[in-house]
């Protein structure tokens, strides 16, 4: 098993970090697509579409063709959740990582390095929720290369964030992750995070039953929870 080390981000990591982040997010799109197709709402909609086309045209083959077209049209819509999220991140905080995380107060950015390459990353910053400001920090941009998963890197990166928050007297660390990132959910729950909220990223996301989970880990010895 290859060894790795966790260190603070450097400017020469810029391209590797952005690529790692984009790949990590986009690989979840197929899982999101499968999840939506398994939902009762989607299956009912496809059944209604099939029945309506078959009744109107008189041919069950046309009904199946309509369902196939609907399935094909749904994929780019589902993938757009991932691509828009990636583009937003690359144009905001991941556009100037040093300014966003190394020069900002109560913020930091770490990478995991193995064999001279960046294979993992995580960031921390003040929580975006105004109710959590001054109380909690937010774990962000967690990603580990597919070839290096299962080696404890994600746990080590998460540990850096928790230690960073405790050292600054914060009472909690919060984060958000999508419903299809099951491995990430298990990781966070194993580190003491508890699910405290669920929301859809948009009206379309709500219609497609796509949800984001909000997690919180209370830290001993920190400031009181709000």
JSON list of C-alpha atoms in Angstrom, two decimals:
[
{"chain": "A", "resi": 1, "resn": "UNK", "atom": "CA", "xyz": [0.00, 0.00, 0.00]},
{"chain": "A", "resi": 2, "resn": "UNK", "atom": "CA", "xyz": [1.45, 3.35, -1.06]},
{"chain": "A", "resi": 3, "resn": "UNK", "atom": "CA", "xyz": [2.17, 5.88, 1.69]},
{"chain": "A", "resi": 4, "resn": "UNK", "atom": "CA", "xyz": [0.82, 9.41, 1.62]},
{"chain": "A", "resi": 5, "resn": "UNK", "atom": "CA", "xyz": [1.18, 12.67, 3.51]},
{"chain": "A", "resi": 6, "resn": "UNK", "atom": "CA", "xyz": [-1.22, 15.51, 4.25]},
{"chain": "A", "resi": 7, "resn": "UNK", "atom": "CA", "xyz": [0.14, 19.00, 3.71]},
{"chain": "A", "resi": 8, "resn": "UNK", "atom": "CA", "xyz": [-1.11, 22.51, 3.09]},
{"chain": "A", "resi": 9, "resn": "UNK", "atom": "CA", "xyz": [-1.97, 23.54, -0.46]},
{"chain": "A", "resi": 10, "resn": "UNK", "atom": "CA", "xyz": [0.72, 25.11, -2.65]},
{"chain": "A", "resi": 11, "resn": "UNK", "atom": "CA", "xyz": [0.31, 27.13, -5.82]},
{"chain": "A", "resi": 12, "resn": "UNK", "atom": "CA", "xyz": [1.84, 24.35, -7.92]},
{"chain": "A", "resi": 13, "resn": "UNK", "atom": "CA", "xyz": [-1.08, 22.11, -6.89]},
{"chain": "A", "resi": 14, "resn": "UNK", "atom": "CA", "xyz": [-3.60, 24.36, -8.67]},
{"chain": "A", "resi": 15, "resn": "UNK", "atom": "CA", "xyz": [-4.30, 22.34, -11.82]},
{"chain": "A", "resi": 16, "resn": "UNK", "atom": "CA", "xyz": [-4.19, 18.99, -10.04]},
{"chain": "A", "resi": 17, "resn": "UNK", "atom": "CA", "xyz": [-6.65, 20.14, -7.39]},
{"chain": "A", "resi": 18, "resn": "UNK", "atom": "CA", "xyz": [-9.15, 21.52, -9.89]},
{"chain": "A", "resi": 19, "resn": "UNK", "atom": "CA", "xyz": [-8.97, 18.37, -12.01]},
{"chain": "A", "resi": 20, "resn": "UNK", "atom": "CA", "xyz": [-9.34, 16.10, -8.98]},
{"chain": "A", "resi": 21, "resn": "UNK", "atom": "CA", "xyz": [-12.37, 18.03, -7.78]},
{"chain": "A", "resi": 22, "resn": "UNK", "atom": "CA", "xyz": [-14.11, 18.00, -11.17]},
{"chain": "A", "resi": 23, "resn": "UNK", "atom": "CA", "xyz": [-13.56, 14.28, -11.69]},
{"chain": "A", "resi": 24, "resn": "UNK", "atom": "CA", "xyz": [-14.74, 13.46, -8.19]},
{"chain": "A", "resi": 25, "resn": "UNK", "atom": "CA", "xyz": [-18.03, 15.32, -8.61]},
{"chain": "A", "resi": 26, "resn": "UNK", "atom": "CA", "xyz": [-18.80, 14.20, -12.16]},
{"chain": "A", "resi": 27, "resn": "UNK", "atom": "CA", "xyz": [-18.33, 10.51, -11.33]},
{"chain": "A", "resi": 28, "resn": "UNK", "atom": "CA", "xyz": [-21.46, 10.68, -9.14]},
{"chain": "A", "resi": 29, "resn": "UNK", "atom": "CA", "xyz": [-23.73, 11.67, -12.05]},
{"chain": "A", "resi": 30, "resn": "UNK", "atom": "CA", "xyz": [-24.54, 8.05, -13.09]},
{"chain": "A", "resi": 31, "resn": "UNK", "atom": "CA", "xyz": [-25.47, 7.18, -9.51]},
{"chain": "A", "resi": 32, "resn": "UNK", "atom": "CA", "xyz": [-27.76, 10.20, -9.40]},
{"chain": "A", "resi": 33, "resn": "UNK", "atom": "CA", "xyz": [-29.39, 9.11, -12.65]},
{"chain": "A", "resi": 34, "resn": "UNK", "atom": "CA", "xyz": [-30.01, 5.60, -11.35]},
{"chain": "A", "resi": 35, "resn": "UNK", "atom": "CA", "xyz": [-31.41, 6.94, -8.09]},
{"chain": "A", "resi": 36, "resn": "UNK", "atom": "CA", "xyz": [-33.91, 9.15, -9.88]},
{"chain": "A", "resi": 37, "resn": "UNK", "atom": "CA", "xyz": [-35.05, 6.35, -12.17]},
{"chain": "A", "resi": 38, "resn": "UNK", "atom": "CA", "xyz": [-35.67, 4.13, -9.13]},
{"chain": "A", "resi": 39, "resn": "UNK", "atom": "CA", "xyz": [-37.92, 6.72, -7.49]},
{"chain": "A", "resi": 40, "resn": "UNK", "atom": "CA", "xyz": [-41.65, 6.03, -7.43]},
{"chain": "A", "resi": 41, "resn": "UNK", "atom": "CA", "xyz": [-42.37, 9.43, -8.99]},
{"chain": "A", "resi": 42, "resn": "UNK", "atom": "CA", "xyz": [-40.15, 8.77, -12.00]},
{"chain": "A", "resi": 43, "resn": "UNK", "atom": "CA", "xyz": [-41.46, 5.25, -12.54]},
{"chain": "A", "resi": 44, "resn": "UNK", "atom": "CA", "xyz": [-45.06, 6.44, -12.34]},
{"chain": "A", "resi": 45, "resn": "UNK", "atom": "CA", "xyz": [-44.31, 9.20, -14.83]},
{"chain": "A", "resi": 46, "resn": "UNK", "atom": "CA", "xyz": [-42.77, 6.75, -17.29]},
{"chain": "A", "resi": 47, "resn": "UNK", "atom": "CA", "xyz": [-45.74, 4.41, -16.91]},
{"chain": "A", "resi": 48, "resn": "UNK", "atom": "CA", "xyz": [-48.20, 7.23, -17.57]},
{"chain": "A", "resi": 49, "resn": "UNK", "atom": "CA", "xyz": [-46.16, 8.33, -20.61]},
{"chain": "A", "resi": 50, "resn": "UNK", "atom": "CA", "xyz": [-46.14, 4.79, -22.01]},
{"chain": "A", "resi": 51, "resn": "UNK", "atom": "CA", "xyz": [-49.89, 4.36, -21.49]},
{"chain": "A", "resi": 52, "resn": "UNK", "atom": "CA", "xyz": [-50.74, 7.76, -22.99]},
{"chain": "A", "resi": 53, "resn": "UNK", "atom": "CA", "xyz": [-48.65, 7.27, -26.13]},
{"chain": "A", "resi": 54, "resn": "UNK", "atom": "CA", "xyz": [-49.89, 3.71, -26.60]},
{"chain": "A", "resi": 55, "resn": "UNK", "atom": "CA", "xyz": [-53.51, 4.84, -26.24]},
{"chain": "A", "resi": 56, "resn": "UNK", "atom": "CA", "xyz": [-53.04, 7.76, -28.62]},
{"chain": "A", "resi": 57, "resn": "UNK", "atom": "CA", "xyz": [-51.02, 5.91, -31.29]},
{"chain": "A", "resi": 58, "resn": "UNK", "atom": "CA", "xyz": [-52.41, 2.43, -30.83]},
{"chain": "A", "resi": 59, "resn": "UNK", "atom": "CA", "xyz": [-48.98, 0.79, -30.83]},
{"chain": "A", "resi": 60, "resn": "UNK", "atom": "CA", "xyz": [-47.10, -0.37, -27.74]},
{"chain": "A", "resi": 61, "resn": "UNK", "atom": "CA", "xyz": [-43.82, -0.04, -29.65]},
{"chain": "A", "resi": 62, "resn": "UNK", "atom": "CA", "xyz": [-44.37, 3.71, -29.90]},
{"chain": "A", "resi": 63, "resn": "UNK", "atom": "CA", "xyz": [-45.06, 3.78, -26.18]},
{"chain": "A", "resi": 64, "resn": "UNK", "atom": "CA", "xyz": [-41.73, 2.11, -25.51]},
{"chain": "A", "resi": 65, "resn": "UNK", "atom": "CA", "xyz": [-40.01, 4.52, -27.90]},
{"chain": "A", "resi": 66, "resn": "UNK", "atom": "CA", "xyz": [-41.47, 7.47, -25.98]},
{"chain": "A", "resi": 67, "resn": "UNK", "atom": "CA", "xyz": [-40.17, 6.03, -22.71]},
{"chain": "A", "resi": 68, "resn": "UNK", "atom": "CA", "xyz": [-36.73, 5.50, -24.27]},
{"chain": "A", "resi": 69, "resn": "UNK", "atom": "CA", "xyz": [-36.67, 9.12, -25.45]},
{"chain": "A", "resi": 70, "resn": "UNK", "atom": "CA", "xyz": [-37.67, 10.32, -21.99]},
{"chain": "A", "resi": 71, "resn": "UNK", "atom": "CA", "xyz": [-34.88, 8.28, -20.41]},
{"chain": "A", "resi": 72, "resn": "UNK", "atom": "CA", "xyz": [-32.36, 9.67, -22.90]},
{"chain": "A", "resi": 73, "resn": "UNK", "atom": "CA", "xyz": [-33.53, 13.24, -22.26]},
{"chain": "A", "resi": 74, "resn": "UNK", "atom": "CA", "xyz": [-33.32, 12.81, -18.48]},
{"chain": "A", "resi": 75, "resn": "UNK", "atom": "CA", "xyz": [-29.60, 11.92, -18.45]},
{"chain": "A", "resi": 76, "resn": "UNK", "atom": "CA", "xyz": [-28.26, 15.36, -19.54]},
{"chain": "A", "resi": 77, "resn": "UNK", "atom": "CA", "xyz": [-30.63, 17.04, -17.10]},
{"chain": "A", "resi": 78, "resn": "UNK", "atom": "CA", "xyz": [-29.33, 14.92, -14.22]},
{"chain": "A", "resi": 79, "resn": "UNK", "atom": "CA", "xyz": [-25.71, 15.40, -15.29]},
{"chain": "A", "resi": 80, "resn": "UNK", "atom": "CA", "xyz": [-26.28, 19.16, -15.35]},
{"chain": "A", "resi": 81, "resn": "UNK", "atom": "CA", "xyz": [-26.56, 19.11, -11.54]},
{"chain": "A", "resi": 82, "resn": "UNK", "atom": "CA", "xyz": [-22.94, 17.92, -11.38]},
{"chain": "A", "resi": 83, "resn": "UNK", "atom": "CA", "xyz": [-21.56, 20.05, -14.22]},
{"chain": "A", "resi": 84, "resn": "UNK", "atom": "CA", "xyz": [-23.16, 23.27, -12.95]},
{"chain": "A", "resi": 85, "resn": "UNK", "atom": "CA", "xyz": [-21.85, 22.58, -9.44]},
{"chain": "A", "resi": 86, "resn": "UNK", "atom": "CA", "xyz": [-18.33, 22.01, -10.79]},
{"chain": "A", "resi": 87, "resn": "UNK", "atom": "CA", "xyz": [-18.40, 25.12, -12.96]},
{"chain": "A", "resi": 88, "resn": "UNK", "atom": "CA", "xyz": [-19.62, 27.25, -10.06]},
{"chain": "A", "resi": 89, "resn": "UNK", "atom": "CA", "xyz": [-16.80, 26.00, -7.80]},
{"chain": "A", "resi": 90, "resn": "UNK", "atom": "CA", "xyz": [-14.11, 26.45, -10.45]},
{"chain": "A", "resi": 91, "resn": "UNK", "atom": "CA", "xyz": [-15.26, 30.01, -11.07]},
{"chain": "A", "resi": 92, "resn": "UNK", "atom": "CA", "xyz": [-15.49, 30.99, -7.40]},
{"chain": "A", "resi": 93, "resn": "UNK", "atom": "CA", "xyz": [-13.39, 29.66, -4.51]},
{"chain": "A", "resi": 94, "resn": "UNK", "atom": "CA", "xyz": [-11.37, 27.19, -6.63]},
{"chain": "A", "resi": 95, "resn": "UNK", "atom": "CA", "xyz": [-10.49, 29.94, -9.08]},
{"chain": "A", "resi": 96, "resn": "UNK", "atom": "CA", "xyz": [-8.11, 31.51, -6.54]},
{"chain": "A", "resi": 97, "resn": "UNK", "atom": "CA", "xyz": [-7.53, 28.88, -3.88]},
{"chain": "A", "resi": 98, "resn": "UNK", "atom": "CA", "xyz": [-4.86, 30.76, -1.96]},
{"chain": "A", "resi": 99, "resn": "UNK", "atom": "CA", "xyz": [-7.00, 33.86, -1.56]},
{"chain": "A", "resi": 100, "resn": "UNK", "atom": "CA", "xyz": [-10.11, 31.84, -0.73]},
{"chain": "A", "resi": 101, "resn": "UNK", "atom": "CA", "xyz": [-8.54, 29.56, 1.88]},
{"chain": "A", "resi": 102, "resn": "UNK", "atom": "CA", "xyz": [-4.97, 30.46, 2.84]},
{"chain": "A", "resi": 103, "resn": "UNK", "atom": "CA", "xyz": [-5.32, 34.23, 3.23]},
{"chain": "A", "resi": 104, "resn": "UNK", "atom": "CA", "xyz": [-8.84, 34.25, 4.62]},
{"chain": "A", "resi": 105, "resn": "UNK", "atom": "CA", "xyz": [-9.40, 34.03, 8.40]},
{"chain": "A", "resi": 106, "resn": "UNK", "atom": "CA", "xyz": [-10.34, 30.66, 9.91]},
{"chain": "A", "resi": 107, "resn": "UNK", "atom": "CA", "xyz": [-9.84, 28.95, 6.55]},
{"chain": "A", "resi": 108, "resn": "UNK", "atom": "CA", "xyz": [-7.36, 26.42, 5.18]},
{"chain": "A", "resi": 109, "resn": "UNK", "atom": "CA", "xyz": [-6.83, 24.00, 2.31]},
{"chain": "A", "resi": 110, "resn": "UNK", "atom": "CA", "xyz": [-4.98, 20.68, 2.48]},
{"chain": "A", "resi": 111, "resn": "UNK", "atom": "CA", "xyz": [-3.94, 18.11, -0.10]},
{"chain": "A", "resi": 112, "resn": "UNK", "atom": "CA", "xyz": [-2.96, 14.48, 0.26]},
{"chain": "A", "resi": 113, "resn": "UNK", "atom": "CA", "xyz": [0.19, 13.67, -1.68]},
{"chain": "A", "resi": 114, "resn": "UNK", "atom": "CA", "xyz": [1.34, 10.19, -2.76]},
{"chain": "A", "resi": 115, "resn": "UNK", "atom": "CA", "xyz": [4.10, 9.37, -5.20]},
{"chain": "A", "resi": 116, "resn": "UNK", "atom": "CA", "xyz": [4.63, 13.05, -5.89]},
{"chain": "A", "resi": 117, "resn": "UNK", "atom": "CA", "xyz": [1.02, 13.55, -7.03]},
{"chain": "A", "resi": 118, "resn": "UNK", "atom": "CA", "xyz": [-2.00, 15.17, -5.41]},
{"chain": "A", "resi": 119, "resn": "UNK", "atom": "CA", "xyz": [-4.48, 12.35, -4.68]},
{"chain": "A", "resi": 120, "resn": "UNK", "atom": "CA", "xyz": [-6.81, 14.03, -2.18]},
{"chain": "A", "resi": 121, "resn": "UNK", "atom": "CA", "xyz": [-8.01, 17.42, -1.02]},
{"chain": "A", "resi": 122, "resn": "UNK", "atom": "CA", "xyz": [-10.19, 19.16, 1.54]},
{"chain": "A", "resi": 123, "resn": "UNK", "atom": "CA", "xyz": [-10.91, 22.74, 2.60]},
{"chain": "A", "resi": 124, "resn": "UNK", "atom": "CA", "xyz": [-12.40, 24.49, 5.60]},
{"chain": "A", "resi": 125, "resn": "UNK", "atom": "CA", "xyz": [-13.94, 27.94, 5.88]},
{"chain": "A", "resi": 126, "resn": "UNK", "atom": "CA", "xyz": [-16.45, 29.83, 8.05]},
{"chain": "A", "resi": 127, "resn": "UNK", "atom": "CA", "xyz": [-19.93, 28.34, 7.69]},
{"chain": "A", "resi": 128, "resn": "UNK", "atom": "CA", "xyz": [-22.08, 29.97, 5.01]},
{"chain": "A", "resi": 129, "resn": "UNK", "atom": "CA", "xyz": [-25.25, 29.74, 7.10]},
{"chain": "A", "resi": 130, "resn": "UNK", "atom": "CA", "xyz": [-25.53, 33.04, 9.05]},
{"chain": "A", "resi": 131, "resn": "UNK", "atom": "CA", "xyz": [-26.91, 31.11, 12.03]},
{"chain": "A", "resi": 132, "resn": "UNK", "atom": "CA", "xyz": [-23.64, 29.13, 12.20]},
{"chain": "A", "resi": 133, "resn": "UNK", "atom": "CA", "xyz": [-21.26, 32.06, 11.80]},
{"chain": "A", "resi": 134, "resn": "UNK", "atom": "CA", "xyz": [-18.80, 32.30, 14.66]},
{"chain": "A", "resi": 135, "resn": "UNK", "atom": "CA", "xyz": [-19.91, 28.90, 15.95]},
{"chain": "A", "resi": 136, "resn": "UNK", "atom": "CA", "xyz": [-19.13, 26.41, 13.20]},
{"chain": "A", "resi": 137, "resn": "UNK", "atom": "CA", "xyz": [-16.64, 25.97, 10.39]},
{"chain": "A", "resi": 138, "resn": "UNK", "atom": "CA", "xyz": [-17.62, 24.25, 7.15]},
{"chain": "A", "resi": 139, "resn": "UNK", "atom": "CA", "xyz": [-15.80, 21.29, 5.61]},
{"chain": "A", "resi": 140, "resn": "UNK", "atom": "CA", "xyz": [-15.72, 21.78, 1.84]},
{"chain": "A", "resi": 141, "resn": "UNK", "atom": "CA", "xyz": [-14.31, 20.35, -1.41]},
{"chain": "A", "resi": 142, "resn": "UNK", "atom": "CA", "xyz": [-13.47, 16.89, -0.05]},
{"chain": "A", "resi": 143, "resn": "UNK", "atom": "CA", "xyz": [-12.26, 14.58, -2.82]},
{"chain": "A", "resi": 144, "resn": "UNK", "atom": "CA", "xyz": [-9.93, 11.59, -3.10]},
{"chain": "A", "resi": 145, "resn": "UNK", "atom": "CA", "xyz": [-8.69, 10.01, -6.31]},
{"chain": "A", "resi": 146, "resn": "UNK", "atom": "CA", "xyz": [-10.49, 6.77, -7.16]},
{"chain": "A", "resi": 147, "resn": "UNK", "atom": "CA", "xyz": [-7.19, 4.85, -7.23]},
{"chain": "A", "resi": 148, "resn": "UNK", "atom": "CA", "xyz": [-6.37, 5.86, -3.64]},
{"chain": "A", "resi": 149, "resn": "UNK", "atom": "CA", "xyz": [-9.65, 5.26, -1.87]},
{"chain": "A", "resi": 150, "resn": "UNK", "atom": "CA", "xyz": [-9.88, 2.77, 0.96]},
{"chain": "A", "resi": 151, "resn": "UNK", "atom": "CA", "xyz": [-6.48, 3.78, 2.36]},
{"chain": "A", "resi": 152, "resn": "UNK", "atom": "CA", "xyz": [-7.65, 6.14, 5.10]},
{"chain": "A", "resi": 153, "resn": "UNK", "atom": "CA", "xyz": [-6.96, 9.34, 3.17]},
{"chain": "A", "resi": 154, "resn": "UNK", "atom": "CA", "xyz": [-10.50, 10.71, 3.46]},
{"chain": "A", "resi": 155, "resn": "UNK", "atom": "CA", "xyz": [-10.50, 10.02, 7.20]},
{"chain": "A", "resi": 156, "resn": "UNK", "atom": "CA", "xyz": [-7.13, 11.77, 7.58]},
{"chain": "A", "resi": 157, "resn": "UNK", "atom": "CA", "xyz": [-8.32, 14.82, 5.63]},
{"chain": "A", "resi": 158, "resn": "UNK", "atom": "CA", "xyz": [-11.49, 15.00, 7.70]},
{"chain": "A", "resi": 159, "resn": "UNK", "atom": "CA", "xyz": [-9.37, 14.77, 10.84]},
{"chain": "A", "resi": 160, "resn": "UNK", "atom": "CA", "xyz": [-7.33, 17.81, 9.74]},
{"chain": "A", "resi": 161, "resn": "UNK", "atom": "CA", "xyz": [-10.51, 19.86, 9.49]},
{"chain": "A", "resi": 162, "resn": "UNK", "atom": "CA", "xyz": [-11.78, 18.75, 12.91]},
{"chain": "A", "resi": 163, "resn": "UNK", "atom": "CA", "xyz": [-8.44, 19.51, 14.57]},
{"chain": "A", "resi": 164, "resn": "UNK", "atom": "CA", "xyz": [-8.28, 22.89, 12.85]},
{"chain": "A", "resi": 165, "resn": "UNK", "atom": "CA", "xyz": [-11.75, 23.82, 14.12]},
{"chain": "A", "resi": 166, "resn": "UNK", "atom": "CA", "xyz": [-11.03, 22.62, 17.68]},
{"chain": "A", "resi": 167, "resn": "UNK", "atom": "CA", "xyz": [-7.77, 24.55, 17.81]},
{"chain": "A", "resi": 168, "resn": "UNK", "atom": "CA", "xyz": [-9.66, 27.75, 17.02]},
{"chain": "A", "resi": 169, "resn": "UNK", "atom": "CA", "xyz": [-12.33, 27.16, 19.62]},
{"chain": "A", "resi": 170, "resn": "UNK", "atom": "CA", "xyz": [-15.21, 26.41, 17.29]},
{"chain": "A", "resi": 171, "resn": "UNK", "atom": "CA", "xyz": [-18.08, 24.34, 18.60]},
{"chain": "A", "resi": 172, "resn": "UNK", "atom": "CA", "xyz": [-18.89, 22.42, 15.44]},
{"chain": "A", "resi": 173, "resn": "UNK", "atom": "CA", "xyz": [-18.03, 21.54, 11.87]},
{"chain": "A", "resi": 174, "resn": "UNK", "atom": "CA", "xyz": [-20.79, 21.38, 9.26]},
{"chain": "A", "resi": 175, "resn": "UNK", "atom": "CA", "xyz": [-20.88, 20.08, 5.69]},
{"chain": "A", "resi": 176, "resn": "UNK", "atom": "CA", "xyz": [-23.22, 19.22, 2.85]},
{"chain": "A", "resi": 177, "resn": "UNK", "atom": "CA", "xyz": [-23.15, 16.16, 0.60]},
{"chain": "A", "resi": 178, "resn": "UNK", "atom": "CA", "xyz": [-25.53, 14.73, -1.99]},
{"chain": "A", "resi": 179, "resn": "UNK", "atom": "CA", "xyz": [-27.82, 11.77, -1.41]},
{"chain": "A", "resi": 180, "resn": "UNK", "atom": "CA", "xyz": [-25.88, 9.62, -3.89]},
{"chain": "A", "resi": 181, "resn": "UNK", "atom": "CA", "xyz": [-22.51, 10.02, -2.14]},
{"chain": "A", "resi": 182, "resn": "UNK", "atom": "CA", "xyz": [-23.12, 7.06, 0.12]},
{"chain": "A", "resi": 183, "resn": "UNK", "atom": "CA", "xyz": [-19.45, 6.35, 0.87]},
{"chain": "A", "resi": 184, "resn": "UNK", "atom": "CA", "xyz": [-18.97, 9.97, 1.94]},
{"chain": "A", "resi": 185, "resn": "UNK", "atom": "CA", "xyz": [-21.98, 9.76, 4.23]},
{"chain": "A", "resi": 186, "resn": "UNK", "atom": "CA", "xyz": [-20.55, 6.66, 5.91]},
{"chain": "A", "resi": 187, "resn": "UNK", "atom": "CA", "xyz": [-17.19, 8.40, 6.33]},
{"chain": "A", "resi": 188, "resn": "UNK", "atom": "CA", "xyz": [-18.68, 11.48, 7.95]},
{"chain": "A", "resi": 189, "resn": "UNK", "atom": "CA", "xyz": [-20.98, 9.51, 10.23]},
{"chain": "A", "resi": 190, "resn": "UNK", "atom": "CA", "xyz": [-17.99, 7.45, 11.32]},
{"chain": "A", "resi": 191, "resn": "UNK", "atom": "CA", "xyz": [-16.21, 10.67, 12.28]},
{"chain": "A", "resi": 192, "resn": "UNK", "atom": "CA", "xyz": [-19.07, 11.82, 14.49]},
{"chain": "A", "resi": 193, "resn": "UNK", "atom": "CA", "xyz": [-21.18, 13.82, 12.05]},
{"chain": "A", "resi": 194, "resn": "UNK", "atom": "CA", "xyz": [-24.96, 13.60, 12.32]},
{"chain": "A", "resi": 195, "resn": "UNK", "atom": "CA", "xyz": [-27.50, 14.41, 9.63]},
{"chain": "A", "resi": 196, "resn": "UNK", "atom": "CA", "xyz": [-29.38, 17.53, 10.68]},
{"chain": "A", "resi": 197, "resn": "UNK", "atom": "CA", "xyz": [-31.19, 18.61, 7.51]},
{"chain": "A", "resi": 198, "resn": "UNK", "atom": "CA", "xyz": [-32.23, 17.76, 3.97]},
{"chain": "A", "resi": 199, "resn": "UNK", "atom": "CA", "xyz": [-32.99, 20.09, 1.07]},
{"chain": "A", "resi": 200, "resn": "UNK", "atom": "CA", "xyz": [-33.23, 20.12, -2.72]},
{"chain": "A", "resi": 201, "resn": "UNK", "atom": "CA", "xyz": [-30.78, 22.36, -4.64]},
{"chain": "A", "resi": 202, "resn": "UNK", "atom": "CA", "xyz": [-33.55, 23.70, -6.91]},
{"chain": "A", "resi": 203, "resn": "UNK", "atom": "CA", "xyz": [-37.17, 23.26, -7.96]},
{"chain": "A", "resi": 204, "resn": "UNK", "atom": "CA", "xyz": [-36.01, 20.87, -10.68]},
{"chain": "A", "resi": 205, "resn": "UNK", "atom": "CA", "xyz": [-34.04, 18.93, -8.09]},
{"chain": "A", "resi": 206, "resn": "UNK", "atom": "CA", "xyz": [-37.17, 18.66, -5.96]},
{"chain": "A", "resi": 207, "resn": "UNK", "atom": "CA", "xyz": [-39.20, 17.38, -8.92]},
{"chain": "A", "resi": 208, "resn": "UNK", "atom": "CA", "xyz": [-36.50, 14.78, -9.64]},
{"chain": "A", "resi": 209, "resn": "UNK", "atom": "CA", "xyz": [-36.25, 13.77, -5.96]},
{"chain": "A", "resi": 210, "resn": "UNK", "atom": "CA", "xyz": [-32.59, 14.88, -5.77]},
{"chain": "A", "resi": 211, "resn": "UNK", "atom": "CA", "xyz": [-31.58, 15.94, -2.27]},
{"chain": "A", "resi": 212, "resn": "UNK", "atom": "CA", "xyz": [-28.63, 17.40, -0.42]},
{"chain": "A", "resi": 213, "resn": "UNK", "atom": "CA", "xyz": [-27.91, 16.25, 3.14]},
{"chain": "A", "resi": 214, "resn": "UNK", "atom": "CA", "xyz": [-26.60, 18.68, 5.76]},
{"chain": "A", "resi": 215, "resn": "UNK", "atom": "CA", "xyz": [-24.35, 17.23, 8.47]},
{"chain": "A", "resi": 216, "resn": "UNK", "atom": "CA", "xyz": [-23.00, 18.63, 11.73]},
{"chain": "A", "resi": 217, "resn": "UNK", "atom": "CA", "xyz": [-20.31, 17.41, 14.14]},
{"chain": "A", "resi": 218, "resn": "UNK", "atom": "CA", "xyz": [-20.32, 19.05, 17.58]},
{"chain": "A", "resi": 219, "resn": "UNK", "atom": "CA", "xyz": [-16.85, 19.46, 19.05]},
{"chain": "A", "resi": 220, "resn": "UNK", "atom": "CA", "xyz": [-16.09, 19.08, 22.77]},
{"chain": "A", "resi": 221, "resn": "UNK", "atom": "CA", "xyz": [-14.69, 22.16, 24.43]},
{"chain": "A", "resi": 222, "resn": "UNK", "atom": "CA", "xyz": [-15.81, 24.55, 21.69]},
{"chain": "A", "resi": 223, "resn": "UNK", "atom": "CA", "xyz": [-18.25, 27.42, 21.79]},
{"chain": "A", "resi": 224, "resn": "UNK", "atom": "CA", "xyz": [-21.89, 26.59, 22.50]},
{"chain": "A", "resi": 225, "resn": "UNK", "atom": "CA", "xyz": [-24.18, 25.53, 19.70]},
{"chain": "A", "resi": 226, "resn": "UNK", "atom": "CA", "xyz": [-26.65, 28.18, 18.51]}
]
